[in-house]
Amino acid sequence: MQAAPVKPQADDTAYISKLVEWFEAAEEATENSRKASERDRDYYDGKQLTSAELKKLRERGQPDIIINRIQPKIDYLLGFESSSRTDPRCFPRTEADEDAAEAATDALRYVEDSTSLDQKFSNVWEHMLIEGFGGVELVVDEQSGDIDVVEWDWDRLFCDPYSRKPDCSDARYLGGIVWMDADESKEKWVHAEEAINITLNENTSSKTYDDRPWQKWVSGKSRPRVRIVQMYHREGGQWKWCIFTKGGKLDGGDVPFVDQKGMSFCPLFLQSAYVNRENERYGLVRIMIGPQDEINKRRSKALHMLTVKQVVLERGAVDDVDMLRKELAKPDGVIERNPGFELEINRDDQNITGHLNLLQEAKNEIELIGPNAAMMGKQGGSPSGRAILANQQGGQTEISRILDRHRNLKRRVYEGIWNLIRQYKTQEWWVRVTDDEKKSKFVGLNRPVTYGEQMGRDLEKKGLPPAEIVAAIEQAMADPMQGPMMSQVATVENVPAEMSMDITLEEVPDVANLAAEQFAGLIDLARTGVVLPPKAYVKASNLRNKQEILDEMEKAEAKPDPQAMQMQMESAMAQLREMNAKIAKLEAETIKTLVEADMASQPMNQITTPQIVSNGAAQTPQPAPQQMGFQ
């Protein structure tokens, strides 16, 4: 539902008939698979006995005890996913895009946090484990450009029954269904009231996707409701969307979203845990059903055999056989046997032992599925650390395939979000990055950069101190020629549309914010031998009073060292004494030269004064140039 409602045209009848046919084909083809998925959910919830089995137990007077080994297994995997969540991160393919990659990472994580995407991914993970598949949909508010992620329940999703891929990438169509009150749907699609009325009069029964507790295209008399289908389908290279019901089209059009290559893509992302040869999608619970049934039935059978007894007696051994049965059922029953007749009470201990052994084997079998006991922290004894690690890694290896498919879903969704950011975030956009409890750090996308700001950055790259940079900018601002230009826009930085070809996505461990991730990266560098100044670690940390710590460090650096000052003074005095000695020597040589020239009666214009150069030595005297005038 991305655009304004579009009034259906007269030629939509054939188009809607085709879509209705597609949807009903998917509904019919997946009926058995969905019933099995509903049973899988019931088994997870502990509803593992049929009504006939419950009736039989009541007739025996036996409690309906269920040893649910499925729920702890699934709950562990749900907790495992929550504790090992990952965040998106963008990596540049060229050095010039390093700053842009950081801004892209900030933008993705902002959408992730604002849409509670972690929780929605966890819910999809639960559906993958139990029912077999789930999905989310990306939507955009075209006025504000805000991106949202809609979570779909598994029993409201459908896809092309001919699709064989776990991610439904080969599906011609896919979508979901929504049940709405008839009056509400008429208010939402005013132009489609006739189509809704036609649906209300159809009264066509439904096999699945029922509106609980109703089960038809139309449900309820006092509160009539109508089933509405939202479908995405491919026509050539273009994805289209359509909202319709049995009576006709409500809304639709071309999907406006494009990827980094300019190709249309579907905003509904589905993912399955497993797909069998009949294209049925199922989860991890499906393979636990057999062992779980055996656990319940073996235990019930063994309990029944332990509580009943067989009697071998001669005719006439007791006066009332029914009374004998009642007494046998009592733990303190009294049996009166007539004299001279045989009566023997037996219990089938051999069969009871067999059932108990098979019960233990069934428990062991279900324990081997998914995470093992060591991985779940329930291993007995006192194993070593290496043994615990090996067992945990073994358990994770067994579920690595389904974990990889869940990561594939996350990667595709993050790529879709980035595509929408590139397409719809064309104006200046600021995202908040949590850094300090007293300061809020913001990162701008499509941010204008003035000539003055660009000049400051260039001077900073050259290594100029901050004070000199400020002075240079102030001088430029005061210049009549440069001043007006300094506030003009020189360029626009962090433009998502220009980052598409140089950005790749990679997942890193989930952290509270980017500052924590950067600090962890600095620690890793330090461990490899790359040592940075102490201030770098303090600035990147999340210390509560880190500004006060930095101020104290600056004071310590600014405080003069008396010993160093004394050494500098002594060195300066030594250089001064050496220079004075050289000057005195040169003056003596000059006087000697003048005296010798006078004694030789040489013309005064041929006498030169030695020149002192930087190293303190005297240059060889050169004759003065010939002058005009007196000789």
XYZ file of C-alpha atoms in Angstrom:
631
model
C 0.000 0.000 0.000
C 2.585 2.509 -1.127
C 0.652 5.022 -3.216
C -2.630 6.891 -3.265
C -5.693 4.797 -4.151
C -6.162 4.206 -7.861
C -9.655 3.819 -9.237
C -10.037 0.435 -10.967
C -10.593 0.527 -14.701
C -13.192 -1.396 -16.640
C -10.569 -3.745 -18.100
C -9.411 -4.903 -14.639
C -11.824 -7.849 -14.629
C -9.546 -10.254 -16.495
C -6.528 -9.023 -14.530
C -8.206 -9.575 -11.144
C -9.542 -12.955 -12.241
C -5.979 -14.045 -12.956
C -4.766 -12.837 -9.548
C -7.660 -14.525 -7.745
C -6.831 -17.744 -9.584
C -3.181 -17.471 -8.553
C -4.054 -16.881 -4.918
C -6.558 -19.739 -4.735
C -4.014 -22.048 -6.385
C -1.498 -21.159 -3.674
C -4.184 -21.605 -1.008
C -5.166 -25.048 -2.264
C -1.603 -26.272 -2.864
C -0.463 -25.372 0.656
C -3.500 -26.595 2.584
C -1.858 -29.776 3.909
C 1.405 -27.985 4.604
C -0.383 -25.299 6.620
C -2.318 -27.853 8.631
C 0.980 -29.533 9.498
C 2.443 -26.162 10.488
C -0.549 -25.494 12.746
C 0.031 -28.887 14.361
C 3.709 -27.985 14.849
C 2.680 -24.831 16.689
C 0.292 -26.860 18.858
C 3.084 -29.286 19.759
C 5.306 -26.375 20.787
C 2.448 -25.035 22.943
C 1.990 -28.449 24.588
C -1.213 -29.433 22.748
C 0.045 -32.855 21.723
C -2.934 -35.181 22.308
C -5.974 -35.552 20.083
C -9.525 -35.407 21.437
C -9.845 -39.200 20.963
C -6.672 -39.786 22.996
C -7.848 -37.470 25.770
C -11.191 -39.299 25.892
C -9.434 -42.649 26.183
C -7.304 -41.416 29.083
C -10.364 -40.100 30.889
C -12.047 -43.468 30.511
C -9.027 -45.108 32.126
C -8.960 -42.545 34.886
C -5.415 -41.679 33.808
C -4.040 -38.085 33.796
C -3.152 -36.573 30.408
C 0.508 -35.938 31.230
C 2.666 -34.528 28.421
C 6.456 -34.445 28.609
C 7.094 -31.509 26.260
C 10.671 -31.808 25.011
C 10.067 -29.538 21.982
C 9.464 -26.229 23.731
C 12.791 -26.104 25.641
C 14.666 -26.871 22.430
C 12.969 -24.071 20.504
C 13.170 -21.634 23.408
C 16.902 -22.167 23.603
C 17.302 -21.364 19.903
C 15.130 -18.272 20.326
C 17.361 -17.118 23.164
C 20.466 -18.016 21.182
C 19.357 -15.743 18.345
C 18.524 -12.893 20.723
C 21.920 -13.092 22.428
C 23.854 -13.237 19.143
C 22.122 -10.472 17.223
C 24.119 -8.600 14.633
C 24.125 -5.048 13.314
C 24.555 -3.967 9.701
C 27.798 -2.340 8.678
C 28.881 -0.827 5.388
C 32.384 -1.244 4.001
C 33.863 0.913 1.225
C 35.487 -0.590 -1.821
C 37.768 2.441 -2.257
C 39.613 4.595 0.258
C 37.763 7.687 -0.935
C 34.475 6.289 0.372
C 35.543 5.550 3.947
C 33.674 8.523 5.413
C 30.635 7.777 3.243
C 30.603 4.153 4.442
C 30.472 5.302 8.051
C 27.539 7.584 7.268
C 25.746 4.724 5.492
C 26.275 2.494 8.530
C 24.812 5.188 10.767
C 21.774 5.528 8.491
C 21.092 1.773 8.409
C 21.346 1.451 12.168
C 19.077 4.432 12.652
C 16.359 2.700 10.594
C 17.074 -0.555 12.431
C 16.522 1.091 15.816
C 13.559 3.259 14.808
C 11.659 0.272 13.382
C 12.541 -2.213 16.186
C 13.908 -4.447 13.461
C 15.772 -6.759 15.849
C 12.513 -7.858 17.490
C 10.863 -8.390 14.116
C 13.753 -10.532 12.923
C 13.455 -12.569 16.131
C 9.751 -13.151 15.468
C 10.518 -14.332 11.936
C 13.155 -16.654 13.416
C 10.482 -18.142 15.708
C 8.153 -18.770 12.759
C 11.009 -20.361 10.810
C 11.731 -22.778 13.659
C 8.118 -23.739 14.354
C 5.839 -23.212 11.349
C 8.575 -23.119 8.744
C 8.633 -19.601 7.305
C 7.945 -15.929 7.923
C 8.653 -12.527 6.450
C 8.701 -8.736 6.669
C 7.714 -5.964 4.281
C 9.403 -2.610 3.652
C 7.124 0.400 3.268
C 7.836 4.084 2.696
C 5.851 7.198 3.499
C 6.241 9.033 0.192
C 5.585 12.425 1.758
C 8.163 12.262 4.539
C 10.405 9.538 3.105
C 10.302 7.656 6.414
C 11.025 3.919 6.117
C 9.134 1.326 8.131
C 9.250 -2.459 8.411
C 5.968 -4.393 8.691
C 6.016 -7.838 10.266
C 3.691 -10.464 8.759
C 2.354 -13.487 10.636
C 3.204 -16.783 8.981
C -0.470 -17.775 8.544
C -1.162 -14.571 6.580
C 1.569 -15.090 3.981
C 1.516 -16.997 0.706
C 3.806 -17.472 -2.270
C 3.877 -19.128 -5.665
C 3.381 -22.894 -5.015
C 5.902 -23.617 -7.778
C 8.646 -21.797 -5.869
C 11.363 -24.154 -4.645
C 13.883 -21.729 -3.132
C 13.886 -21.187 0.639
C 13.920 -17.407 0.094
C 11.167 -17.536 -2.582
C 13.507 -15.789 -5.022
C 12.076 -17.877 -7.870
C 8.434 -17.023 -7.082
C 6.289 -15.354 -9.746
C 4.068 -13.876 -7.062
C 3.807 -13.610 -3.279
C 1.841 -11.624 -0.753
C -0.379 -11.670 2.291
C -4.015 -11.432 3.322
C -5.814 -9.120 5.725
C -9.300 -9.420 7.209
C -11.196 -6.137 7.621
C -14.658 -5.059 8.690
C -16.747 -4.392 5.593
C -17.604 -0.819 6.605
C -13.945 -0.048 7.340
C -12.833 -1.357 3.954
C -15.485 0.769 2.217
C -14.200 3.848 3.993
C -10.629 3.083 2.970
C -11.461 2.331 -0.674
C -14.493 4.491 -1.381
C -14.295 3.932 -5.122
C -14.329 0.110 -4.636
C -17.584 -0.230 -2.676
C -19.135 -2.281 -5.469
C -16.268 -4.787 -5.455
C -16.596 -5.179 -1.681
C -20.357 -5.699 -1.942
C -19.837 -8.371 -4.600
C -17.465 -10.154 -2.247
C -19.989 -9.939 0.586
C -22.569 -11.639 -1.618
C -20.209 -14.355 -2.909
C -20.022 -16.201 0.426
C -17.278 -18.457 -0.943
C -15.788 -20.780 1.669
C -12.096 -20.744 2.471
C -9.809 -23.676 3.169
C -7.069 -21.773 4.955
C -6.208 -18.187 5.851
C -9.420 -18.121 7.880
C -10.473 -15.128 9.941
C -10.570 -16.758 13.325
C -13.091 -17.875 14.315
C -14.613 -17.245 10.846
C -13.616 -19.266 7.791
C -14.932 -17.644 4.610
C -14.308 -14.822 2.178
C -17.174 -13.228 4.069
C -17.555 -13.854 7.796
C -20.009 -12.835 10.482
C -23.579 -11.587 10.213
C -23.727 -8.956 12.912
C -20.219 -7.828 11.993
C -19.547 -8.657 8.340
C -15.880 -8.907 7.443
C -14.154 -9.320 4.122
C -10.865 -10.951 3.153
C -8.493 -8.672 1.264
C -5.402 -9.896 -0.571
C -2.231 -7.866 -1.102
C -0.150 -9.423 -3.863
C 3.199 -8.612 -5.482
C 3.848 -10.192 -8.870
C 6.388 -9.915 -11.676
C 5.526 -8.856 -15.189
C 8.728 -9.058 -17.198
C 11.367 -7.152 -15.257
C 8.857 -5.012 -13.353
C 7.291 -5.863 -10.005
C 3.651 -4.829 -9.592
C 1.404 -4.674 -6.550
C -2.342 -5.118 -6.287
C -4.845 -5.087 -3.443
C -8.013 -6.963 -4.322
C -10.809 -9.076 -3.004
C -13.077 -11.672 -4.572
C -15.253 -8.979 -6.141
C -12.570 -6.871 -7.791
C -9.584 -4.569 -7.551
C -9.197 -2.085 -4.694
C -5.789 -0.550 -5.472
C -2.548 -1.278 -7.291
C 0.197 -0.197 -9.649
C 3.901 -0.576 -10.351
C 6.245 -1.071 -7.400
C 8.275 2.172 -7.343
C 11.309 0.710 -5.579
C 14.579 0.102 -7.464
C 17.877 -1.399 -6.366
C 21.408 -0.103 -6.882
C 21.349 -1.280 -10.486
C 18.067 0.481 -11.208
C 16.089 -2.769 -11.271
C 12.644 -3.151 -9.702
C 12.550 -5.246 -6.537
C 9.836 -6.694 -4.319
C 9.610 -5.116 -0.832
C 8.170 -8.298 0.716
C 10.975 -10.567 1.954
C 10.105 -14.188 2.839
C 12.347 -16.892 4.257
C 11.810 -20.585 4.942
C 13.778 -22.930 7.166
C 13.395 -26.043 4.970
C 11.604 -26.986 1.737
C 10.837 -30.630 0.922
C 10.455 -32.230 -2.507
C 6.760 -31.345 -2.554
C 7.651 -27.648 -2.122
C 6.223 -27.755 1.405
C 7.883 -25.382 3.834
C 8.533 -26.604 7.369
C 10.606 -25.865 10.429
C 12.738 -27.645 12.994
C 9.726 -28.767 15.031
C 8.575 -31.044 12.196
C 11.386 -33.559 12.743
C 10.696 -33.612 16.486
C 7.053 -34.716 16.162
C 7.807 -38.451 15.884
C 10.079 -38.736 18.935
C 7.730 -36.483 20.916
C 4.725 -38.717 20.111
C 6.669 -41.783 21.181
C 7.672 -40.131 24.452
C 4.061 -39.341 25.279
C 2.637 -42.697 24.235
C 5.382 -44.891 25.742
C 5.085 -43.102 29.055
C 1.300 -43.299 29.031
C 1.416 -46.998 28.159
C 4.006 -47.780 30.829
C 2.011 -45.833 33.424
C -1.158 -47.689 32.488
C 0.551 -51.090 32.720
C 2.020 -50.211 36.105
C -1.381 -49.337 37.519
C -3.306 -52.376 36.216
C -2.983 -56.033 37.186
C -3.968 -59.328 35.562
C -5.611 -62.087 37.571
C -5.567 -65.817 36.867
C -8.268 -67.647 38.858
C -10.426 -70.761 38.766
C -14.107 -70.412 38.272
C -15.681 -69.945 41.689
C -12.524 -68.504 43.276
C -14.417 -65.274 44.025
C -18.097 -64.592 44.426
C -18.121 -61.262 42.479
C -15.672 -60.682 39.603
C -16.608 -56.980 39.251
C -15.873 -56.456 42.915
C -12.496 -58.155 42.324
C -11.661 -55.610 39.587
C -12.494 -52.686 41.883
C -10.356 -54.051 44.677
C -7.443 -54.663 42.297
C -7.552 -51.022 41.212
C -7.163 -49.879 44.805
C -3.649 -49.627 46.321
C -5.061 -51.115 49.575
C -7.703 -53.367 48.050
C -8.794 -56.558 49.837
C -9.514 -59.729 47.834
C -11.440 -62.567 49.419
C -10.741 -65.966 47.788
C -12.944 -68.990 48.309
C -11.159 -71.940 49.900
C -9.940 -74.644 47.571
C -9.695 -72.408 44.469
C -6.567 -70.936 42.893
C -6.155 -67.161 42.368
C -2.931 -65.557 41.102
C -2.255 -61.830 40.527
C 0.215 -61.100 37.698
C 1.866 -57.956 36.281
C 3.551 -57.861 32.857
C 6.909 -56.611 34.109
C 8.718 -57.677 30.957
C 6.593 -55.481 28.688
C 6.737 -52.620 31.172
C 10.527 -52.744 31.080
C 10.487 -52.763 27.294
C 8.270 -49.670 27.160
C 10.492 -47.834 29.636
C 13.602 -48.674 27.596
C 11.975 -47.430 24.403
C 10.835 -44.317 26.259
C 14.439 -43.557 27.209
C 15.571 -44.157 23.647
C 12.953 -41.706 22.354
C 14.148 -39.085 24.831
C 17.729 -39.588 23.707
C 16.662 -39.281 20.079
C 14.965 -35.919 20.567
C 17.931 -34.675 22.593
C 20.153 -35.224 19.553
C 18.015 -32.903 17.413
C 19.134 -29.279 17.305
C 21.147 -27.963 20.257
C 22.655 -30.668 22.406
C 22.651 -30.804 26.211
C 26.115 -29.283 26.529
C 25.199 -26.405 24.254
C 22.124 -25.765 26.417
C 24.184 -25.897 29.627
C 22.542 -29.106 30.890
C 25.404 -31.553 30.590
C 26.076 -33.628 33.680
C 29.415 -34.180 35.356
C 32.315 -31.742 35.342
C 33.578 -31.522 31.755
C 36.656 -29.486 30.906
C 36.515 -26.115 29.200
C 37.718 -27.559 25.896
C 35.036 -30.268 26.055
C 32.315 -27.700 26.710
C 33.514 -25.555 23.798
C 33.667 -28.553 21.460
C 30.124 -29.610 22.370
C 28.790 -26.095 21.908
C 30.442 -25.779 18.517
C 29.033 -29.159 17.521
C 25.519 -28.087 18.444
C 25.882 -24.839 16.520
C 27.158 -26.690 13.468
C 23.964 -28.737 13.343
C 21.801 -25.608 13.177
C 24.231 -23.588 11.044
C 22.169 -24.128 7.899
C 19.004 -22.598 9.290
C 21.049 -19.836 10.972
C 22.629 -19.015 7.629
C 19.210 -18.711 6.010
C 18.069 -16.342 8.736
C 21.194 -14.234 8.158
C 20.400 -14.265 4.450
C 16.990 -12.757 5.212
C 18.579 -10.025 7.327
C 21.131 -9.208 4.650
C 18.450 -8.914 1.958
C 16.308 -6.681 4.168
C 19.251 -4.401 4.988
C 20.096 -4.128 1.307
C 16.459 -3.241 0.616
C 16.553 -0.569 3.317
C 19.722 0.890 1.845
C 18.096 0.969 -1.598
C 15.153 2.902 -0.144
C 17.516 5.317 1.622
C 19.252 5.977 -1.686
C 15.950 6.482 -3.459
C 13.927 8.500 -0.931
C 16.474 10.277 1.272
C 17.361 13.006 -1.206
C 17.072 15.963 1.166
C 19.335 16.859 4.060
C 18.863 14.124 6.686
C 20.399 13.905 10.139
C 20.609 10.718 12.191
C 21.556 10.584 15.854
C 24.466 8.427 16.955
C 24.631 7.791 20.702
C 28.097 8.715 21.909
C 28.161 10.518 25.246
C 25.594 10.784 28.007
C 25.963 14.584 27.951
C 26.414 15.109 24.220
C 24.390 13.917 21.259
C 26.324 13.199 18.100
C 24.598 13.570 14.743
C 25.639 12.429 11.294
C 24.306 14.241 8.239
C 23.451 12.782 4.849
C 23.017 15.020 1.792
C 24.723 17.650 3.934
C 25.842 20.927 2.281
C 29.496 21.853 2.949
C 30.515 25.522 2.668
C 33.822 26.801 1.281
C 34.784 27.900 4.782
C 34.206 24.430 6.210
C 36.050 22.858 3.293
C 38.982 25.210 3.853
C 39.135 24.204 7.520
C 39.174 20.518 6.589
C 41.966 21.028 4.057
C 44.101 22.895 6.593
C 43.438 20.204 9.181
C 44.657 17.534 6.759
C 47.891 19.526 6.337
C 48.484 19.242 10.084
C 47.912 22.844 11.133
C 46.991 23.432 14.783
C 43.356 24.403 15.513
C 44.330 27.953 16.504
C 46.081 28.575 13.185
C 43.137 27.089 11.272
C 40.711 29.453 13.007
C 43.011 32.415 12.319
C 43.303 31.492 8.628
C 39.524 31.194 8.251
C 38.964 34.512 10.041
C 41.502 36.164 7.757
C 39.716 34.771 4.711
C 36.358 35.922 6.037
C 37.748 39.447 6.470
C 39.013 39.522 2.902
C 36.582 41.514 0.688
C 37.094 39.052 -2.170
C 37.030 35.733 -0.294
C 34.627 36.639 2.523
C 31.305 36.372 0.616
C 32.364 33.027 -0.875
C 33.186 31.382 2.478
C 29.495 30.909 3.377
C 28.519 29.524 -0.025
C 27.987 25.774 -0.604
C 31.049 24.121 -2.096
C 29.786 20.523 -2.202
C 27.266 18.084 -0.709
C 28.689 15.228 1.344
C 27.355 11.758 2.195
C 24.946 11.546 -0.734
C 23.403 8.019 -0.572
C 22.585 7.969 -4.289
C 26.285 8.371 -5.084
C 27.449 5.628 -2.718
C 25.621 2.718 -4.315
C 28.434 1.077 -6.264
C 31.044 1.367 -3.503
C 29.121 -0.012 -0.553
C 28.957 -3.615 0.585
C 27.168 -4.952 3.641
C 28.641 -7.073 6.365
C 27.339 -8.053 9.786
C 29.207 -7.364 13.023
C 28.257 -8.242 16.610
C 25.415 -6.167 17.982
C 26.542 -3.271 20.197
C 24.695 -0.523 22.005
C 26.073 2.176 19.690
C 28.830 2.935 17.239
C 31.054 4.417 19.947
C 31.196 1.050 21.712
C 32.081 -0.659 18.446
C 34.876 1.832 17.722
C 36.293 1.400 21.223
C 36.328 -2.393 20.762
C 38.168 -1.887 17.475
C 40.824 0.241 19.185
C 41.324 -2.441 21.823
C 41.804 -5.046 19.088
C 44.403 -2.818 17.418
C 46.252 -2.418 20.709
C 46.375 -6.191 21.135
C 48.038 -6.514 17.733
C 50.748 -4.015 18.732
C 49.300 -0.796 17.263
C 49.604 1.532 20.247
C 47.812 4.904 20.097
C 48.101 7.913 22.424
C 46.197 7.470 25.708
C 43.752 10.225 24.741
C 42.516 8.147 21.792
C 41.338 5.336 24.069
C 39.667 7.706 26.525
C 37.824 9.570 23.754
C 36.521 6.313 22.246
C 35.402 4.883 25.589
C 32.018 5.168 27.286
C 33.392 6.401 30.607
C 30.880 8.536 32.441
C 33.362 11.312 33.272
C 35.665 11.039 30.312
C 35.682 14.791 29.628
C 37.000 15.444 33.132
C 39.616 12.751 32.574
C 40.674 14.355 29.285
C 40.940 17.765 30.975
C 43.212 16.322 33.652
C 45.374 14.699 30.982
C 45.717 18.032 29.157
C 46.690 19.795 32.375
C 49.337 17.187 33.016
C 50.699 17.635 29.491
C 50.725 21.446 29.796
C 52.616 21.467 33.146
C 56.353 22.251 32.526
C 59.036 19.775 33.473
C 61.788 21.527 35.530
C 64.481 19.069 34.539
C 63.667 19.408 30.847
C 63.701 23.210 31.128
C 67.135 23.131 32.848
C 68.550 20.952 30.082
C 67.156 23.254 27.392
C 68.667 26.318 29.161
C 72.110 24.728 29.448
C 72.066 23.748 25.773
C 71.111 27.305 24.731
C 73.898 28.822 26.865
C 76.482 26.468 25.352
C 75.423 27.439 21.821
C 75.637 31.144 22.779
C 79.166 30.776 24.183
C 80.278 28.954 21.044
C 78.849 31.705 18.805
C 80.543 34.482 20.846
C 83.900 32.715 20.496
C 83.518 32.489 16.718
C 82.596 36.169 16.470
C 85.652 37.212 18.520
C 87.925 35.145 16.281
C 86.497 36.736 13.124
C 86.949 40.230 14.515
C 90.644 39.518 15.257
C 91.180 38.199 11.734
C 89.518 41.302 10.264
C 91.727 43.690 12.233
C 94.842 41.770 11.183
C 93.822 41.997 7.516
C 93.316 45.754 7.703
C 96.706 46.294 9.339
C 98.487 44.224 6.700
C 96.781 46.113 3.904
C 97.784 49.451 5.362
C 101.363 48.351 5.702
C 101.442 47.217 2.083
C 100.100 50.630 0.999
C 97.293 49.016 -0.947
C 94.383 51.114 -2.159
C 91.555 51.163 0.235
C 89.088 49.981 -2.420
C 90.937 46.670 -2.654
C 90.555 45.878 1.001
C 87.538 43.645 1.885
C 86.019 42.665 5.179
C 85.494 38.920 5.732
C 81.830 37.906 5.803
C 80.362 35.611 8.452
C 78.169 32.768 7.173
C 75.757 30.543 9.006
C 78.331 28.019 10.171
C 80.521 30.710 11.764
C 83.397 30.405 9.222
C 84.775 33.304 7.188
C 84.510 33.422 3.424
C 87.611 34.056 1.333
C 87.898 37.829 0.836
C 87.083 38.926 -2.734
C 88.196 42.162 -4.374
C 85.645 44.924 -4.393
C 84.226 45.828 -7.812
C 85.981 48.612 -9.795
C 84.442 51.983 -8.938
C 84.133 55.121 -11.067
C 85.867 58.348 -9.728
C 89.034 58.869 -7.836
C 91.794 56.206 -7.975
